[in-house]
PDB file of C-alpha atoms in Angstrom:
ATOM      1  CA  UNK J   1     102.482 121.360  20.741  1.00  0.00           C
ATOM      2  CA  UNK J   2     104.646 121.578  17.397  1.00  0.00           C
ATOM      3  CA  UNK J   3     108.420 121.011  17.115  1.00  0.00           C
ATOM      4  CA  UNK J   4     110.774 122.108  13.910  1.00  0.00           C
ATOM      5  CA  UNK J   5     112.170 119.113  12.438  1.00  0.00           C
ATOM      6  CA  UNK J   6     115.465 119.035  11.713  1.00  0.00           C
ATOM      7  CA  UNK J   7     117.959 117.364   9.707  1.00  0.00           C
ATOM      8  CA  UNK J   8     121.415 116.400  11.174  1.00  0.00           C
ATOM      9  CA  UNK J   9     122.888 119.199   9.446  1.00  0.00           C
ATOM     10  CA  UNK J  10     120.935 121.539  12.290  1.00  0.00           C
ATOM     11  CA  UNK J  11     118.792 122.681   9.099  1.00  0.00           C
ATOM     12  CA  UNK J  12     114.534 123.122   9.262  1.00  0.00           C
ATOM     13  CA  UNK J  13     113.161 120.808   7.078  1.00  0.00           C
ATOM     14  CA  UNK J  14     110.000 120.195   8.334  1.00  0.00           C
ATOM     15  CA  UNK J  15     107.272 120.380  11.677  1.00  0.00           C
ATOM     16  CA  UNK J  16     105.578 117.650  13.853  1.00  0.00           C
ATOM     17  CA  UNK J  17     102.689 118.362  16.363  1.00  0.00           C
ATOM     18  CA  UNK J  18     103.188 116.357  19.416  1.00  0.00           C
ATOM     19  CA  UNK J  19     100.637 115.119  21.575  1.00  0.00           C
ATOM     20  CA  UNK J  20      99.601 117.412  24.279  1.00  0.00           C
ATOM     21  CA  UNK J  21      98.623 114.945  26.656  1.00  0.00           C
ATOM     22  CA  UNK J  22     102.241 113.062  26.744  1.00  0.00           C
ATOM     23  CA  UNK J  23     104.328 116.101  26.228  1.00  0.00           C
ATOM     24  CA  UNK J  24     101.972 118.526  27.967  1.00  0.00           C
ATOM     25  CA  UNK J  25     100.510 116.695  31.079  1.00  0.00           C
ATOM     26  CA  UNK J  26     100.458 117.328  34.643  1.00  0.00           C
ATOM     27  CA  UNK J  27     103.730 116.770  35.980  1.00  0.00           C
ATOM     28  CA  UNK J  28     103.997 114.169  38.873  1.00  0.00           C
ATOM     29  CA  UNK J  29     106.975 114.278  40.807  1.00  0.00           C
ATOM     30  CA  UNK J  30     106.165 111.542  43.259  1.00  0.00           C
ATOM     31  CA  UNK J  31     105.509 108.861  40.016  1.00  0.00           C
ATOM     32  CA  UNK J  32     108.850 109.792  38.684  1.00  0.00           C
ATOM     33  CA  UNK J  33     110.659 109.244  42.243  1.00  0.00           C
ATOM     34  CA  UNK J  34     108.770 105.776  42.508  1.00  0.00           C
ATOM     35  CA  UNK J  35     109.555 104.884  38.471  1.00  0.00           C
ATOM     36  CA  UNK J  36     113.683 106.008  39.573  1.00  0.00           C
ATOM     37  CA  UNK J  37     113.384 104.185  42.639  1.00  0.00           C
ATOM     38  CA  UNK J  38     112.204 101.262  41.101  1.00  0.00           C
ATOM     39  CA  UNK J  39     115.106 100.707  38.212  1.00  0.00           C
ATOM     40  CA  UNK J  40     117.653 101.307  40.335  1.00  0.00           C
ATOM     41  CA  UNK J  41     116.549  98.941  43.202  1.00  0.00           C
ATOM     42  CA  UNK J  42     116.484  96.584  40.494  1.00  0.00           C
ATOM     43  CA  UNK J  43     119.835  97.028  39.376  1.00  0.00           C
ATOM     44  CA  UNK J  44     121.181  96.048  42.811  1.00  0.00           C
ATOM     45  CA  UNK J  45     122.550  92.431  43.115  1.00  0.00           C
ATOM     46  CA  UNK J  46     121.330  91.563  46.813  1.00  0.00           C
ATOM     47  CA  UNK J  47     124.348  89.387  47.183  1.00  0.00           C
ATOM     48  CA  UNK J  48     124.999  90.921  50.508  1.00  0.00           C
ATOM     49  CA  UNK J  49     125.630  88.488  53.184  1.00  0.00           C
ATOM     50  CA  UNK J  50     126.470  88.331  56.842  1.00  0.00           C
ATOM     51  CA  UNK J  51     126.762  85.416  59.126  1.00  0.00           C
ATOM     52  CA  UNK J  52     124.653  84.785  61.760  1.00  0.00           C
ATOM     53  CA  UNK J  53     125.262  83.013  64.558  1.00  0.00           C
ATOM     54  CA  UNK J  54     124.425  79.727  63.757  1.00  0.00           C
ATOM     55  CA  UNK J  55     126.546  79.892  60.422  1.00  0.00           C
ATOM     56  CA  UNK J  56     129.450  80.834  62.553  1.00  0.00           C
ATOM     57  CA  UNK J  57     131.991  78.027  63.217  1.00  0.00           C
ATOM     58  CA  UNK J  58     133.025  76.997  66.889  1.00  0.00           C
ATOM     59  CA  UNK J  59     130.930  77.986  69.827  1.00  0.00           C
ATOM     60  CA  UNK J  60     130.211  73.989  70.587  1.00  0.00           C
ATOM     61  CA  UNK J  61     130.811  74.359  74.149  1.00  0.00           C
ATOM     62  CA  UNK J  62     129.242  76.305  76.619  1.00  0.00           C
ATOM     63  CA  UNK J  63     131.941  78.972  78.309  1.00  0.00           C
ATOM     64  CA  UNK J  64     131.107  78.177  81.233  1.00  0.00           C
ATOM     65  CA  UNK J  65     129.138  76.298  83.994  1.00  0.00           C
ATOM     66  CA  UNK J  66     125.368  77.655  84.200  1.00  0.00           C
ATOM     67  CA  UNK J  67     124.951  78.967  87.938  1.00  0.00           C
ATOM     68  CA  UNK J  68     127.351  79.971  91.017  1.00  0.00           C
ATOM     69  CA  UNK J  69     129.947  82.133  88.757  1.00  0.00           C
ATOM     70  CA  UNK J  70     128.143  85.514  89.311  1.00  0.00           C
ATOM     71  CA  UNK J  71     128.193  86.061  85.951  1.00  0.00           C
ATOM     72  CA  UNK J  72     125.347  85.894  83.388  1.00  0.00           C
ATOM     73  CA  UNK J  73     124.527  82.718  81.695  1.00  0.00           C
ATOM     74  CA  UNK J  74     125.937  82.206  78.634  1.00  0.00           C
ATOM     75  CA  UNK J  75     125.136  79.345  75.994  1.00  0.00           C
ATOM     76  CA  UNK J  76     127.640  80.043  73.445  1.00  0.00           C
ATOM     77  CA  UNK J  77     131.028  81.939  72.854  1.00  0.00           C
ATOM     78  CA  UNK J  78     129.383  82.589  69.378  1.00  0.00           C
ATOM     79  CA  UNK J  79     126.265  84.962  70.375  1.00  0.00           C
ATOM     80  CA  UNK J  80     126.607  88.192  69.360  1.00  0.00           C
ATOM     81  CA  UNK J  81     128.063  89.703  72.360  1.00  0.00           C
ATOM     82  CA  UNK J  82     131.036  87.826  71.668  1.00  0.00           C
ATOM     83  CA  UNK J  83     133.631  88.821  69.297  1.00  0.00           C
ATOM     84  CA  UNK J  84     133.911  86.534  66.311  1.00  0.00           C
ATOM     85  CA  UNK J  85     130.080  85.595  67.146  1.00  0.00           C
ATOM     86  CA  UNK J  86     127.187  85.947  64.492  1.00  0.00           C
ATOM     87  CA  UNK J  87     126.052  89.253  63.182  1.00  0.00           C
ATOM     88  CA  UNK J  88     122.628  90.234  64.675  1.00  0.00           C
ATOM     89  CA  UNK J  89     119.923  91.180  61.822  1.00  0.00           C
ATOM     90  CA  UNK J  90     122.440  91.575  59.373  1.00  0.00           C
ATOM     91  CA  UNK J  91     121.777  91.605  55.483  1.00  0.00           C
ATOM     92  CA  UNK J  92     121.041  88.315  53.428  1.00  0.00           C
ATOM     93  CA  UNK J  93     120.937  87.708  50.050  1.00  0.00           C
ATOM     94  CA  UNK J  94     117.336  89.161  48.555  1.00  0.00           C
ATOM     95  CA  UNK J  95     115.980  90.609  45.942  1.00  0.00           C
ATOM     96  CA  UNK J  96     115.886  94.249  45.734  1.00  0.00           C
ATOM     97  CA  UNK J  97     112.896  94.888  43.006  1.00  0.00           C
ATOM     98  CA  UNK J  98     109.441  95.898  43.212  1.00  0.00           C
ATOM     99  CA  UNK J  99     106.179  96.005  41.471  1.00  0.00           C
ATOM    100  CA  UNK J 100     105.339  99.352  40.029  1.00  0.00           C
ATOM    101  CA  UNK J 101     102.069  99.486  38.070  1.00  0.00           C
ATOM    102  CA  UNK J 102     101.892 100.264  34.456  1.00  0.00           C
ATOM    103  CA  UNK J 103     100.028 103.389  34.516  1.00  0.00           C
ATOM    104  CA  UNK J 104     102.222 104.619  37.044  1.00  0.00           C
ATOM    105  CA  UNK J 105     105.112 103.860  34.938  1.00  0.00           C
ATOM    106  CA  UNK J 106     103.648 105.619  32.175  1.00  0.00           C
ATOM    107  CA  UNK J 107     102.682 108.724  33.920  1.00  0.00           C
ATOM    108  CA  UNK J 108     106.767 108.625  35.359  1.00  0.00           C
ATOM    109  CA  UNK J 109     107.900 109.180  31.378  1.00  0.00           C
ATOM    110  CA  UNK J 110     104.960 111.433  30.739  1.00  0.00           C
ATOM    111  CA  UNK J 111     105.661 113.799  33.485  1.00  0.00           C
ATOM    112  CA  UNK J 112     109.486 113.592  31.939  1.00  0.00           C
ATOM    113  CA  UNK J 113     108.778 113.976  28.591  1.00  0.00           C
ATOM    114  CA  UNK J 114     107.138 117.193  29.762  1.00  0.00           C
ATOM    115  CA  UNK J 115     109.443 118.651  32.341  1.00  0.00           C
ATOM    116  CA  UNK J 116     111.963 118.278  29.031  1.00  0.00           C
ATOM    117  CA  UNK J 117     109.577 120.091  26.508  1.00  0.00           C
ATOM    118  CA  UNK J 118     108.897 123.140  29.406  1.00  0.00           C
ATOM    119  CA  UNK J 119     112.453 123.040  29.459  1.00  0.00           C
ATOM    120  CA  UNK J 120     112.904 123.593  25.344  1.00  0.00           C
ATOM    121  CA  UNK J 121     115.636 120.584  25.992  1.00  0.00           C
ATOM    122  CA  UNK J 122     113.902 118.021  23.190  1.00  0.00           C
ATOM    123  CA  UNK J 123     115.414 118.628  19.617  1.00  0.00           C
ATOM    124  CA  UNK J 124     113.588 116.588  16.766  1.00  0.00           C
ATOM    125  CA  UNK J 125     115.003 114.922  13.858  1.00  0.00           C
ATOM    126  CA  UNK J 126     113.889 114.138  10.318  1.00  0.00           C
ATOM    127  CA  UNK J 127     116.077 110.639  10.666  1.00  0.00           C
ATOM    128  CA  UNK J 128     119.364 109.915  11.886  1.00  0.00           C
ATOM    129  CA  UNK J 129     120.788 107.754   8.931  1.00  0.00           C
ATOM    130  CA  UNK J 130     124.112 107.888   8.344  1.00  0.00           C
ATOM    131  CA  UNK J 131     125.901 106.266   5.184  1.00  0.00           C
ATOM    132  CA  UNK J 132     129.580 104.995   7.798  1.00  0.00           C
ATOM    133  CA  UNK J 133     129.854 104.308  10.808  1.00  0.00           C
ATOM    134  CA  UNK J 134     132.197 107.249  11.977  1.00  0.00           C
ATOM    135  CA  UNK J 135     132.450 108.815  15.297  1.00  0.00           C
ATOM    136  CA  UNK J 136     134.019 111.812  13.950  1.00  0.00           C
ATOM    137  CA  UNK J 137     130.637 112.858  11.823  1.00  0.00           C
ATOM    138  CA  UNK J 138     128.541 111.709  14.832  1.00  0.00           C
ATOM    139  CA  UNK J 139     130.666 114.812  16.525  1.00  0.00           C
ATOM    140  CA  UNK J 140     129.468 117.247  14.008  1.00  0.00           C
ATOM    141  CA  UNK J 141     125.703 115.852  14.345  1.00  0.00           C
ATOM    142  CA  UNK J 142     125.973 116.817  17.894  1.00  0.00           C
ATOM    143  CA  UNK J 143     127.423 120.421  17.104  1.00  0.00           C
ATOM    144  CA  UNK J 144     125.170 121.421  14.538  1.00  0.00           C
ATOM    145  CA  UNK J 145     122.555 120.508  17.187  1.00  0.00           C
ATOM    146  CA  UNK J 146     124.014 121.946  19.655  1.00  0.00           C
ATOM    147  CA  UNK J 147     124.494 119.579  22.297  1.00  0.00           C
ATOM    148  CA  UNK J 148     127.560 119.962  24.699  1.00  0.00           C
ATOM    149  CA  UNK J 149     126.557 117.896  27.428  1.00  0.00           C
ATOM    150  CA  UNK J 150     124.285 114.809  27.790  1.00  0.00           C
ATOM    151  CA  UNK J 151     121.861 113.545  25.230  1.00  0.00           C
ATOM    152  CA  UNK J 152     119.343 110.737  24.772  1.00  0.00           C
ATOM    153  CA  UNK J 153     118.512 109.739  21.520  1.00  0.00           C
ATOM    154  CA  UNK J 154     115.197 107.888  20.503  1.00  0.00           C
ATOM    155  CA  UNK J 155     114.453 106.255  17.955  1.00  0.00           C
ATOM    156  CA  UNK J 156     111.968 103.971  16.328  1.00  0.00           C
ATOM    157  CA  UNK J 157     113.115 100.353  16.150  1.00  0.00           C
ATOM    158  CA  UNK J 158     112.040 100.677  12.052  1.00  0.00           C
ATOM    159  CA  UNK J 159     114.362 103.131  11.297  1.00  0.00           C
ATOM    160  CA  UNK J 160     117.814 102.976   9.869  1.00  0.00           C
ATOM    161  CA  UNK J 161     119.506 103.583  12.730  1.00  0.00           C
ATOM    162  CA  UNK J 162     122.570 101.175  13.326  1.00  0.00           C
ATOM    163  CA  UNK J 163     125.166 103.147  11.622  1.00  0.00           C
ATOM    164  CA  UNK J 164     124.788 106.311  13.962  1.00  0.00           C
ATOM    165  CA  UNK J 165     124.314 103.673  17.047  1.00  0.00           C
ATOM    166  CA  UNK J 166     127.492 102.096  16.298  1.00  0.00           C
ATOM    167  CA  UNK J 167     129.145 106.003  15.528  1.00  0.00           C
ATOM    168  CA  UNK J 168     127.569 107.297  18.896  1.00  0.00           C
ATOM    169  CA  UNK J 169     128.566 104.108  21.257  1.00  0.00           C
ATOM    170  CA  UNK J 170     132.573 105.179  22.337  1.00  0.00           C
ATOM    171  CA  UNK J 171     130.866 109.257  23.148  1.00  0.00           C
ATOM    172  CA  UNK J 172     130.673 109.779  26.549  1.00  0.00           C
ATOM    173  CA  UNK J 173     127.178 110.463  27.897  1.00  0.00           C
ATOM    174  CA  UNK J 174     125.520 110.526  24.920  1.00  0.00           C
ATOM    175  CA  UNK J 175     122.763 107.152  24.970  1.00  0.00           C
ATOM    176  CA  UNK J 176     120.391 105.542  22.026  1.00  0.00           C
ATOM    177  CA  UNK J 177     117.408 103.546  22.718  1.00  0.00           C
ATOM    178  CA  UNK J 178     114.235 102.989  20.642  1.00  0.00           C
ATOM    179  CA  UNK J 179     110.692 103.746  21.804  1.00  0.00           C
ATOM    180  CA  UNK J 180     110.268 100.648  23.629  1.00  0.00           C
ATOM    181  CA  UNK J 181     113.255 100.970  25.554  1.00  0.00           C
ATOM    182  CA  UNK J 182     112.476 104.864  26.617  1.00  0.00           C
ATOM    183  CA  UNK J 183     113.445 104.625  30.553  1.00  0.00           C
ATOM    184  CA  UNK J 184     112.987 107.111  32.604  1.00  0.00           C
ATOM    185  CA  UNK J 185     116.390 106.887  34.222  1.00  0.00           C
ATOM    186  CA  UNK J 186     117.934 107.584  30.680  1.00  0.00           C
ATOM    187  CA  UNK J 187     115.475 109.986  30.212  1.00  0.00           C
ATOM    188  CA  UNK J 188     116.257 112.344  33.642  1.00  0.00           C
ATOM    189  CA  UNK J 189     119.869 112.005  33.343  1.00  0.00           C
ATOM    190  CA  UNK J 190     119.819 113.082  29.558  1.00  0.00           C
ATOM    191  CA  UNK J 191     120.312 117.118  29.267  1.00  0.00           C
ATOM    192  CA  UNK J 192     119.034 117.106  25.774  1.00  0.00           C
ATOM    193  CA  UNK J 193     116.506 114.331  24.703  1.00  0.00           C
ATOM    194  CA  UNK J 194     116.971 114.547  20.734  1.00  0.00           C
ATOM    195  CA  UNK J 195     114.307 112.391  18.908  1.00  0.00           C
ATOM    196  CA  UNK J 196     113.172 111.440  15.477  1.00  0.00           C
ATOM    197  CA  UNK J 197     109.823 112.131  14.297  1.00  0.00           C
ATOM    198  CA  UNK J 198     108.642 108.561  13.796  1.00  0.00           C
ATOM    199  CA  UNK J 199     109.313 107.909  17.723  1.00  0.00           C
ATOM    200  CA  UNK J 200     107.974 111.390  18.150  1.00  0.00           C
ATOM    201  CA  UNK J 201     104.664 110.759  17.216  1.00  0.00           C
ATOM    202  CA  UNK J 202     104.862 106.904  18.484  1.00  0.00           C
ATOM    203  CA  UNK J 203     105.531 107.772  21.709  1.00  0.00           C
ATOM    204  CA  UNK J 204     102.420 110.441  21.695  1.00  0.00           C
ATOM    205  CA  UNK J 205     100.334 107.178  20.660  1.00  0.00           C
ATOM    206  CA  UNK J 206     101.450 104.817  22.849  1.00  0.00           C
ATOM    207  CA  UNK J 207     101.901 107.098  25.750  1.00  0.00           C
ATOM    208  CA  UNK J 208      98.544 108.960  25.371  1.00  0.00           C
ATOM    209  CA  UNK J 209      96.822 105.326  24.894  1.00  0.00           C
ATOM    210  CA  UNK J 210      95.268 105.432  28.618  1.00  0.00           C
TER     211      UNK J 210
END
């Protein structure tokens, strides 16, 4: 698959040729739900607690005598049938991650690095140095790219890239990350994934190392 390269003026300057089997694979749906699933569960605290109903105070004494009341026997005042009694099988404090193996990780970005070249919505760049660090030019980057909405911008951890971090970091919805830190979260929510051609053509060698 090749890709115009562009400069950050929106100009051709040059073309890469991607790797087909990252950008151009079979798309599995179920690998990206499980790779999703997985980040977000482990973004969760698990600092949910309830009491149960021997961490409840009081309930010492038993309500009442054990036979000739009719009633049913009762222990405590602090079982669960009672109000201000222990919560039965309520949450405690765990951990919410799981494991998720590596190839199925990897096949969760591939499939998303496709669905986003099907979709024409990946825009590559010669380089994104910048010579400030101003928000203002970062603005025209986006427009002479033509990105309205949400973008995810990769780049390789090599490149010159701090100024145009540091310009990019107050825009809403708009995300940088280097190859290594490619997430598949960042990458589904992202409308436009906008890359340079160094982490192009890492991430078809690392990717499409199986």
């Amino acid at each position: 698959m090749k890709l115009d390269v562009l400069d950050l003026t929106g100009k051709k300057v040059d073309t890469v040729e991607l790797n087909d089997s990252v950008f151009q694979c079979e798309v599995n749906n179920q690998a990206i739900f499980d790779a999703l699933l997985r980040q977000q569960s482990s973004w969760r605290q698990g600092t949910h607690d309830v009491k149960g109903r021997s961490e409840v105070s009081g309930g010492g004494k038993k309500p009442f005598r054990q036979k000739g009341t009719g009633r049913a026997r009762q222990g405590s005042t602090r079982a669960t049938q009672y109000r201000h009694g222990g919560v039965p099988f309520g949450p405690t404090p765990r951990s919410h991650t799981f494991k998720l193996n590596r190839k199925v990780r990897r096949l969760a970005l591939r499939s998303g690095l496709t669905i986003k070249a099907n979709e024409n919505n990946i825009i590559c760049l010669a380089d994104v140095k910048m010579d400030s660090i101003k928000t203002k030019e970062f603005n025209k980057v986006l427009a002479n790219l033509g990105i309205e909405r949400k973008a995810l911008f990769v780049v390789d951890a090599d490149e010159a890239f701090e100024n145009a971090y540091l310009s990019l970091r107050n825009l809403q919805n708009i995300v940088m990350v280097t190859v290594e830190g490619l997430n598949i979260y960042d990458l589904q929510n992202a409308g436009k994934l906008v890359m340079t051609k160094v982490a192009a053509e890492k991430l078809g060698e690392v990717l499409g190392n199986e």
